[in-house]
Coordinates of C-alpha atoms in Angstrom, one line a residue:
X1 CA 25.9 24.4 -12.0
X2 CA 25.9 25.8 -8.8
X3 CA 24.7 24.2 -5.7
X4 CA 23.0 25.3 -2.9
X5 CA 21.2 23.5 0.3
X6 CA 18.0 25.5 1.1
X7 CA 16.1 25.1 4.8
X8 CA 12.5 24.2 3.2
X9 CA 9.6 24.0 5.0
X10 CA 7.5 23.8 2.0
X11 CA 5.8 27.5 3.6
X12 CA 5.0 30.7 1.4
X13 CA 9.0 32.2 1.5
X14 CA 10.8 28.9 0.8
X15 CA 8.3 27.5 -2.0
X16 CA 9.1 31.3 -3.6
X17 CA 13.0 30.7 -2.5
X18 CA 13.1 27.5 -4.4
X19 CA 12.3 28.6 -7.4
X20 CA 14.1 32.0 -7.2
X21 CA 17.2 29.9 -6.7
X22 CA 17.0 28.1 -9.6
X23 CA 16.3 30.7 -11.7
X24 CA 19.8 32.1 -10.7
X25 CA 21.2 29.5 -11.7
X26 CA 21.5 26.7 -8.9
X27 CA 20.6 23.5 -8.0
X28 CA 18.6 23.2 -5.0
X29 CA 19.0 20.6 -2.8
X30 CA 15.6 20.9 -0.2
X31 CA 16.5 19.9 3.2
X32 CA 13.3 19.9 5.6
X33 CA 14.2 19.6 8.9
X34 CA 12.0 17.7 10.9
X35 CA 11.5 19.1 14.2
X36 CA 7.9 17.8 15.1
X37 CA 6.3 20.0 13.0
X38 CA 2.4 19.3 14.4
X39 CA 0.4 20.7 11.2
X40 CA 2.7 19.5 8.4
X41 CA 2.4 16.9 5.9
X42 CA 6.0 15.3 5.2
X43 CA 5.2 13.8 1.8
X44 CA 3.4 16.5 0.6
X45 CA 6.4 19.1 1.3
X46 CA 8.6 16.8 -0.3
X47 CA 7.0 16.1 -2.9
X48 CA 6.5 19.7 -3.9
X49 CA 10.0 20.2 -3.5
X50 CA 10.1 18.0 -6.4
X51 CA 7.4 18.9 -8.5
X52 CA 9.0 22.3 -8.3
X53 CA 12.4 21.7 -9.3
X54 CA 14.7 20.7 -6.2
X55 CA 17.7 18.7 -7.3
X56 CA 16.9 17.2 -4.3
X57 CA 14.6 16.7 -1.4
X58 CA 14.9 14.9 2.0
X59 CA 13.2 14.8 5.6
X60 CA 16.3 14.7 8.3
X61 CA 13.9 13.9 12.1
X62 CA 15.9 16.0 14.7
X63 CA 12.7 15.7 16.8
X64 CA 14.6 13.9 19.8
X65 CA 17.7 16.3 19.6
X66 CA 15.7 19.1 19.9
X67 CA 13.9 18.3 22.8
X68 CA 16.9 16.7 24.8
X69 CA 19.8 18.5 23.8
X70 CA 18.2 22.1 22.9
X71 CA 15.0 22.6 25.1
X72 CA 15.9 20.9 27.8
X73 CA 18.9 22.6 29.1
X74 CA 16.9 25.6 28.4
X75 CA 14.3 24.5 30.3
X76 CA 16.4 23.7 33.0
X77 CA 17.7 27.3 32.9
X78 CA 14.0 28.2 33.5
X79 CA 15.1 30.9 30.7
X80 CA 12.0 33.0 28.9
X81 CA 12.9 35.9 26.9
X82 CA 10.9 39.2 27.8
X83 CA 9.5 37.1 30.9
X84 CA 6.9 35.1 29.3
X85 CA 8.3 33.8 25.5
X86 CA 9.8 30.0 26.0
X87 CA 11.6 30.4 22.7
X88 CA 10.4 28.0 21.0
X89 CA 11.6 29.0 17.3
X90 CA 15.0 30.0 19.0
X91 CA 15.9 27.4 20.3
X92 CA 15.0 25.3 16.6
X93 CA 17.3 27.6 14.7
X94 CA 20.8 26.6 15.4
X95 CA 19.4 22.8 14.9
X96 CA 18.3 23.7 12.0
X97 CA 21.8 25.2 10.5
X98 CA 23.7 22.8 11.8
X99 CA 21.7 20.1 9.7
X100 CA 21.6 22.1 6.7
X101 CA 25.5 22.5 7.4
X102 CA 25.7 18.7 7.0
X103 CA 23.9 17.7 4.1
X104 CA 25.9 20.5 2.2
X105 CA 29.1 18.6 3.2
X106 CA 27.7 15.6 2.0
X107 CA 26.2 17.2 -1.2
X108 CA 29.1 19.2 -2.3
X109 CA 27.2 22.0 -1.9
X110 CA 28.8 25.9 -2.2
X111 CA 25.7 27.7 0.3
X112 CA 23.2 27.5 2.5
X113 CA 20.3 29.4 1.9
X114 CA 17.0 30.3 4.0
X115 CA 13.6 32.2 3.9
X116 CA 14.2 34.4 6.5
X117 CA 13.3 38.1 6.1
X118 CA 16.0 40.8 6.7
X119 CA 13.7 42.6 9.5
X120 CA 13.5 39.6 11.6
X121 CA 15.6 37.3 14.1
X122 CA 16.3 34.2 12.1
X123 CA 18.3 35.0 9.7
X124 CA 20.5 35.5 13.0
X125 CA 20.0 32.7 14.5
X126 CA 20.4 31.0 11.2
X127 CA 24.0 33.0 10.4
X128 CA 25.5 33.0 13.6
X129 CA 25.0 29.4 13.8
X130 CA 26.4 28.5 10.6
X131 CA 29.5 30.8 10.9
X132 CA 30.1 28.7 14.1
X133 CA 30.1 25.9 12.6
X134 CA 31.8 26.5 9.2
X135 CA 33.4 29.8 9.4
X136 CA 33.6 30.1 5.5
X137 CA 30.2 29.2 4.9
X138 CA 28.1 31.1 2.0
X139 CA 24.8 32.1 3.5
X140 CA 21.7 33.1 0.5
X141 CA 19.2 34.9 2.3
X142 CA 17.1 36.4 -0.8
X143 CA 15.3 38.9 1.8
X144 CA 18.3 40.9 2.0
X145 CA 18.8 41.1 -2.1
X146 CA 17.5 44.1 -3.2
X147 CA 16.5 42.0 -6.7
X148 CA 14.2 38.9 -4.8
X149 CA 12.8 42.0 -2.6
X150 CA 11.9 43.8 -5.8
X151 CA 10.3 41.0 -7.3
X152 CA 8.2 40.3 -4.4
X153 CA 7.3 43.8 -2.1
X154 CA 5.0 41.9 0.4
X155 CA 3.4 38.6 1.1
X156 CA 0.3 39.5 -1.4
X157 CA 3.0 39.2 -4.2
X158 CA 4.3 35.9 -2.6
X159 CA 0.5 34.6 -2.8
X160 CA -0.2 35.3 -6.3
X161 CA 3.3 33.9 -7.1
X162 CA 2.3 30.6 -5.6
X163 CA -1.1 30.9 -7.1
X164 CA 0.3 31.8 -10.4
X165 CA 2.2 28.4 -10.5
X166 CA 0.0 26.3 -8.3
X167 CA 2.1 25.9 -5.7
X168 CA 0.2 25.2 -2.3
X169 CA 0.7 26.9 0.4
X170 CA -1.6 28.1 3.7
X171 CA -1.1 31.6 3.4
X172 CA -3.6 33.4 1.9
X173 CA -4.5 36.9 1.7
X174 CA -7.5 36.4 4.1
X175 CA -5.3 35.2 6.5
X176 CA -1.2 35.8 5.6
X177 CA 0.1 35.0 8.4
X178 CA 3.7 33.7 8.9
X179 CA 3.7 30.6 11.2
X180 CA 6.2 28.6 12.5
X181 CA 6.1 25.1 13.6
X182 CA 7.7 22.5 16.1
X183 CA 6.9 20.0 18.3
X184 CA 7.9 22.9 21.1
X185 CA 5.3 25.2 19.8
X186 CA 3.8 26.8 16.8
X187 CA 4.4 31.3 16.2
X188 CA 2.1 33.3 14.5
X189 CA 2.9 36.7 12.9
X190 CA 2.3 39.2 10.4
X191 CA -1.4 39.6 8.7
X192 CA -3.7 41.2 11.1
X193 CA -1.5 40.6 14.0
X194 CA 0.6 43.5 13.3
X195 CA -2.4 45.6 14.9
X196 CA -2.6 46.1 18.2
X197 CA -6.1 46.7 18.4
X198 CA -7.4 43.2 17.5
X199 CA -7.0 40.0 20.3
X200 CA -4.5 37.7 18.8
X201 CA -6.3 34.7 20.5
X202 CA -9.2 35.3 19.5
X203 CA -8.7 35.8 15.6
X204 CA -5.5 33.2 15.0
X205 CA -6.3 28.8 14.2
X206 CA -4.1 27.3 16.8
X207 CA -3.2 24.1 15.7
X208 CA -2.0 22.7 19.0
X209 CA -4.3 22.6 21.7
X210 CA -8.3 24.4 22.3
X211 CA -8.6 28.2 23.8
X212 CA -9.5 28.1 27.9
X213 CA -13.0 28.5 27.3
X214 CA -13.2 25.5 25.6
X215 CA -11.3 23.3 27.5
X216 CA -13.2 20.4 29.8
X217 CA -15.2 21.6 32.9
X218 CA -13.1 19.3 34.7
X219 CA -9.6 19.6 36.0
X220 CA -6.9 16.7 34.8
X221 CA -4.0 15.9 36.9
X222 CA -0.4 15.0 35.7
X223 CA 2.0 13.6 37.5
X224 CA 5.6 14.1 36.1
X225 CA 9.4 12.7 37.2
X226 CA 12.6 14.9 37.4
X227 CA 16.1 13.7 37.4
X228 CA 18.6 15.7 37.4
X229 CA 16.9 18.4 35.9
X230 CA 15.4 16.5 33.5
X231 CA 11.9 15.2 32.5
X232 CA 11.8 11.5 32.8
X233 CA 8.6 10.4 33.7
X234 CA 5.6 10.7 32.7
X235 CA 2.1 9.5 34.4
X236 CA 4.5 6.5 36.5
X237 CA 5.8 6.0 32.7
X238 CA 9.1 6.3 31.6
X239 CA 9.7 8.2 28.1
X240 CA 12.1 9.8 26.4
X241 CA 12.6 13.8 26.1
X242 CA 10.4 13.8 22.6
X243 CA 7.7 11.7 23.9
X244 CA 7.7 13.5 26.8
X245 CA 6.7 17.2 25.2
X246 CA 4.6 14.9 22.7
X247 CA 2.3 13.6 25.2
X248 CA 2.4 16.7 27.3
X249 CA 1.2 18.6 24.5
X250 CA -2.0 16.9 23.6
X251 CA -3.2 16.9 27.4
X252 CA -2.0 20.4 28.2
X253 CA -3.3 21.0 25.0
X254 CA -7.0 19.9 25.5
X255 CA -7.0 22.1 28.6
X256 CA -6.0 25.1 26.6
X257 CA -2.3 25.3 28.3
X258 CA 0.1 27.8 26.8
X259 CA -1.0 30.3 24.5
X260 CA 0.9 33.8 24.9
X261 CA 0.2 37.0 22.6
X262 CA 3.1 39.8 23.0
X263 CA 4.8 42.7 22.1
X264 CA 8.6 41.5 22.0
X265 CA 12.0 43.2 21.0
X266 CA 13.8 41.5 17.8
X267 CA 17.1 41.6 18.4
X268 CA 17.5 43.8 15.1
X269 CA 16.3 46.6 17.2
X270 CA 12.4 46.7 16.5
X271 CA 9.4 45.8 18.4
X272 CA 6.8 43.1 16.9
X273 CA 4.0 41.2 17.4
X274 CA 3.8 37.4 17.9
X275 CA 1.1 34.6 18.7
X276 CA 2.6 31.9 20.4
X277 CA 1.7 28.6 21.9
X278 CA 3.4 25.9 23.9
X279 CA 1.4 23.4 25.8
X280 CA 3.6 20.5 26.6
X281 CA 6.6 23.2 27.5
X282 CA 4.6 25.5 29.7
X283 CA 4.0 22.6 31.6
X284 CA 7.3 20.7 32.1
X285 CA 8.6 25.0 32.6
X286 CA 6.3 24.5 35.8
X287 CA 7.2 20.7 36.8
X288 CA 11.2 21.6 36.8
X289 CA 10.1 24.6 39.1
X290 CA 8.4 22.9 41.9
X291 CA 11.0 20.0 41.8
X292 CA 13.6 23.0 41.9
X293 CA 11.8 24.9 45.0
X294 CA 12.2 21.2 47.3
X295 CA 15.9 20.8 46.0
X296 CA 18.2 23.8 45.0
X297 CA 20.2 25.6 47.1
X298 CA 18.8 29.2 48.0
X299 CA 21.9 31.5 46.8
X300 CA 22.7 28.6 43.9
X301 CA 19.2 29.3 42.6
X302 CA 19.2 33.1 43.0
X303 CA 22.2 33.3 40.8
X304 CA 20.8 31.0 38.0
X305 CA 17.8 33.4 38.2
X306 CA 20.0 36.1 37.5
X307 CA 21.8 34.7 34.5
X308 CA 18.6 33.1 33.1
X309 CA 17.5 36.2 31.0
X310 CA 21.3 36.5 29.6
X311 CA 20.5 32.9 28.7
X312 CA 17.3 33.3 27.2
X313 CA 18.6 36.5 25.3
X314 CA 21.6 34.4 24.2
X315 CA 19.1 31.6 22.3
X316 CA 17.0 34.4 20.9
X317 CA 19.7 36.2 19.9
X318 CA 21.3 33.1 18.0
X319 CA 24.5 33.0 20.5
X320 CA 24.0 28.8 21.1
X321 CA 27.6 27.6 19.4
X322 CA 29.4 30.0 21.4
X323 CA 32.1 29.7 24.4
X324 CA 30.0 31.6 26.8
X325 CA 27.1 29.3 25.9
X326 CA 28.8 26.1 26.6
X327 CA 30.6 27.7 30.2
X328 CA 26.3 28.0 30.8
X329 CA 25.4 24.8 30.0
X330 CA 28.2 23.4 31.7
X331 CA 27.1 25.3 34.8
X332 CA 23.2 24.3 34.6
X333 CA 24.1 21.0 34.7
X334 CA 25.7 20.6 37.8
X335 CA 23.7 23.2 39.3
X336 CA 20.4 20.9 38.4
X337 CA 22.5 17.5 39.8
X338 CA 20.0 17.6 42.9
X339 CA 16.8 18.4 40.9
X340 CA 15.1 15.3 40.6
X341 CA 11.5 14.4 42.5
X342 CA 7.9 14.0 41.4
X343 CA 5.3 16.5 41.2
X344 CA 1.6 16.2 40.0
X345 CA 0.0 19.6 38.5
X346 CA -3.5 20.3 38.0
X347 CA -4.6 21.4 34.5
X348 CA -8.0 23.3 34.1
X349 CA -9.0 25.7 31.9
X350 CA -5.5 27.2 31.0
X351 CA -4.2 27.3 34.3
X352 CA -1.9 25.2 36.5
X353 CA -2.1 24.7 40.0
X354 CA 0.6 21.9 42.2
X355 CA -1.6 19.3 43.7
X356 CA 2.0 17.2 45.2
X357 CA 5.3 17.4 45.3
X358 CA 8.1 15.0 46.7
X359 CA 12.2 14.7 46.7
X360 CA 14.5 12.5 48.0
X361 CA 16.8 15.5 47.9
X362 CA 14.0 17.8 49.4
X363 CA 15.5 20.4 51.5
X364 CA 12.2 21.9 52.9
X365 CA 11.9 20.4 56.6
X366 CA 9.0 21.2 58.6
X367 CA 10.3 20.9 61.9
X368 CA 12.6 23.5 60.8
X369 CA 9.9 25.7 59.0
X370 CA 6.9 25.0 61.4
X371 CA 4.7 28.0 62.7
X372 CA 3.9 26.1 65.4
X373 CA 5.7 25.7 68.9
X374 CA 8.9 23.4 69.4
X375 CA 10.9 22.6 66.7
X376 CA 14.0 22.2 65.6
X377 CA 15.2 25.7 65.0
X378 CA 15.9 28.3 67.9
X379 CA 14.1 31.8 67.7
X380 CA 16.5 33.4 70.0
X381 CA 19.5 32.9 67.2
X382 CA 17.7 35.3 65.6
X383 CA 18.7 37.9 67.6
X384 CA 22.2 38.0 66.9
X385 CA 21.7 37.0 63.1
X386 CA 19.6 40.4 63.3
X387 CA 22.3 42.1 64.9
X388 CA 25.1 41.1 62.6
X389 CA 22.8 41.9 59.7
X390 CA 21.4 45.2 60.3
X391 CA 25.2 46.6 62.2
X392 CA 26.1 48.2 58.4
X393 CA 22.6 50.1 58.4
X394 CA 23.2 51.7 62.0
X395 CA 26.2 52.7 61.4
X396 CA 25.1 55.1 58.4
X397 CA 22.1 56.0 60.5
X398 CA 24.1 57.2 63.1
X399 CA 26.6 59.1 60.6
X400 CA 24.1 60.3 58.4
X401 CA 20.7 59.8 59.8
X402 CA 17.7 60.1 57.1
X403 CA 14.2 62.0 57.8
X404 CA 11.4 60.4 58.7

């Protein structure tokens, strides 16, 4: 028989997938990614991989790797797609594919098949990955074959699939929404979402932190240490990158950090609706700033602010294995060489305030920036810097001089 690794998460599509696979005559081999996945039970995925046929079935932890060699440089881009998404199901993807890409090679498989739709931005981020990586890899995505969409029109079909053969799943169709899960953050879509006129915060189960309104009455501090663009420390604690976002999201997440609801634009060309939250991210996306603002060069940081979105379009997209990609990277890390320092931020009630911050490499000097009298800088170089600066401007005003 055929084989075929499939990107299970053990969620409505891929519990369908699996079976759909096998009935066309291949032998599944169940690869679940482990990516921090804060609602999910391991054993229970796996074992339903099993109970439903898979010729295998195994849990590969890429936790650490994501969060130091995916988010991370992101993060140090300060890149959000559309301004406020941290992109954390982008950022999973190419991960993902490259893992799947791996146990195939081991397995002797012939594809790689995954449960994303054909309206959506994963089986992008999915594809362009694994063409990067193995240019003559077969990619399944049953979404885009007219026969699997046949069989099952919507995600009420899907259900009673999984209900006909008593496979357990969280969808339902009270509540069908798609979610997706990491230790970065957790996605919510479809269901009731896809209308505009209901508050997505209010009617979604987050399963990573409480809403604002329930969060303490108290603020809580953090204190956190960059180097070199990184996050290090944590509380006068060293830790690596995974225990880092860990920890971060169960106190950001008790003060009802992160949670977004949006309109965004798929790279397919259509706008949708997401739920999102990120707790432990929309902190450390606030720590790396305030170490930045002490240490990075004015016109240095300007220009990363003008190549962020490209970046954060890029990971949403599904560009990561790309040339351009790596010239970024490349360029983020010696721009964020000076970036390290301590900062403590005050959590309360969704918000985040900066109660400290401190460099070594701080460039801010207040005899320089003082308001007061005396210092180190002299107010009559102004002059001439005003003078060079504005010469362009009078010389069009006295060519062609504009009404006022």
């Amino acid at each position: 028989m055929k084989s075929c690794v499939l990107a299970y998460s053990g969620g409505l599509d891929t519990s369908v997938i699996l079976g759909w696979l096998q009935d066309k005559g291949y032998d599944v081999h169940a690869v679940y990614v482990d990516l921090g996945q804060p609602c999910e039970d391991r054993d229970a995925t796996m074992k339903k991989a099993r109970d439903c046929g898979a010729k295998s079935s195994r849990v590969v932890d890429v936790r650490e790797e994501l969060c130091r060699d995916f988010a991370f440089p992101v993060l140090a881009w300060q890149a959000k797609y559309e301004q406020i998404y941290l992109l954390g199901t982008s950022i999973a993807r190419p991960l993902i594919s490259k893992v799947c890409l791996e146990v195939a090679r081991e397995v002797g498989a012939v594809a790689y098949a995954h449960g994303a739709t054909g309206k959506g931005n994963d089986q992008c981020r999915f594809q362009l990955a694994a063409e990067a990586l193995d240019p003559n890899v077969e990619t399944i995505a049953p979404w885009r074959i007219q026969e699997f969409r046949d069989a099952f029109p919507g995600r009420t079909e899907l259900i009673a699939y999984c209900a006909e053969k008593n496979i357990p799943v969280k969808a339902s169709t009270s509540k069908p929404y798609s979610s997706d899960e990491n230790v970065l953050h957790i996605s919510y879509e479809a269901g009731q979402l896809e209308e505009l006129d209901v508050n997505g915060v209010e009617i979604v189960d987050f399963g990573m932190g409480v809403s604002p309104q329930e969060a303490p009455d108290k603020a809580e501090t953090v204190t956190i240490g960059i180097e070199s663009g990184v996050p290090v420390m944590l509380n006068g604690k060293n830790v690596n990158a995974l225990e880092m976002v860990e920890q971060l999201n169960i106190i950001a997440g008790r003060n009802g950090i992160g949670r977004i609801d949006m309109v965004e634009n798929r790279f397919v060309g259509m706008k949708s609706r997401g739920v999102y939250e990120s707790p432990g991210m929309t902190v450390l996306y606030d720590a790396v700033m305030n170490v930045e603002q002490l240490t990075m060069d004015r016109d240095l940081m300007h220009l990363r602010d003008r190549l962020a979105p490209e970046v954060a379009e890029m990971v949403y997209y599904g560009f990561w294995y790309t040339p351009k990609m790596d010239a970024l990277l490349a360029f983020i890390r010696e721009a964020q060489k000076p970036v390290t320092g301590e900062v403590t931020l005050k959590l309360y009630k969704g918000n985040i305030s900066v109660d400290s911050r401190k460099s070594a490499n701080s460039l801010y000097d207040a005899e320089i920036a003082t308001m007061e009298g005396g210092g180190s800088y002299n107010q009559d170089d102004a002059e001439g810097f005003l003078r060079i600066q504005g010469l362009p401007s009078r010389v069009q005003a006295s060519v062609r001089p504009r009404k006022y």
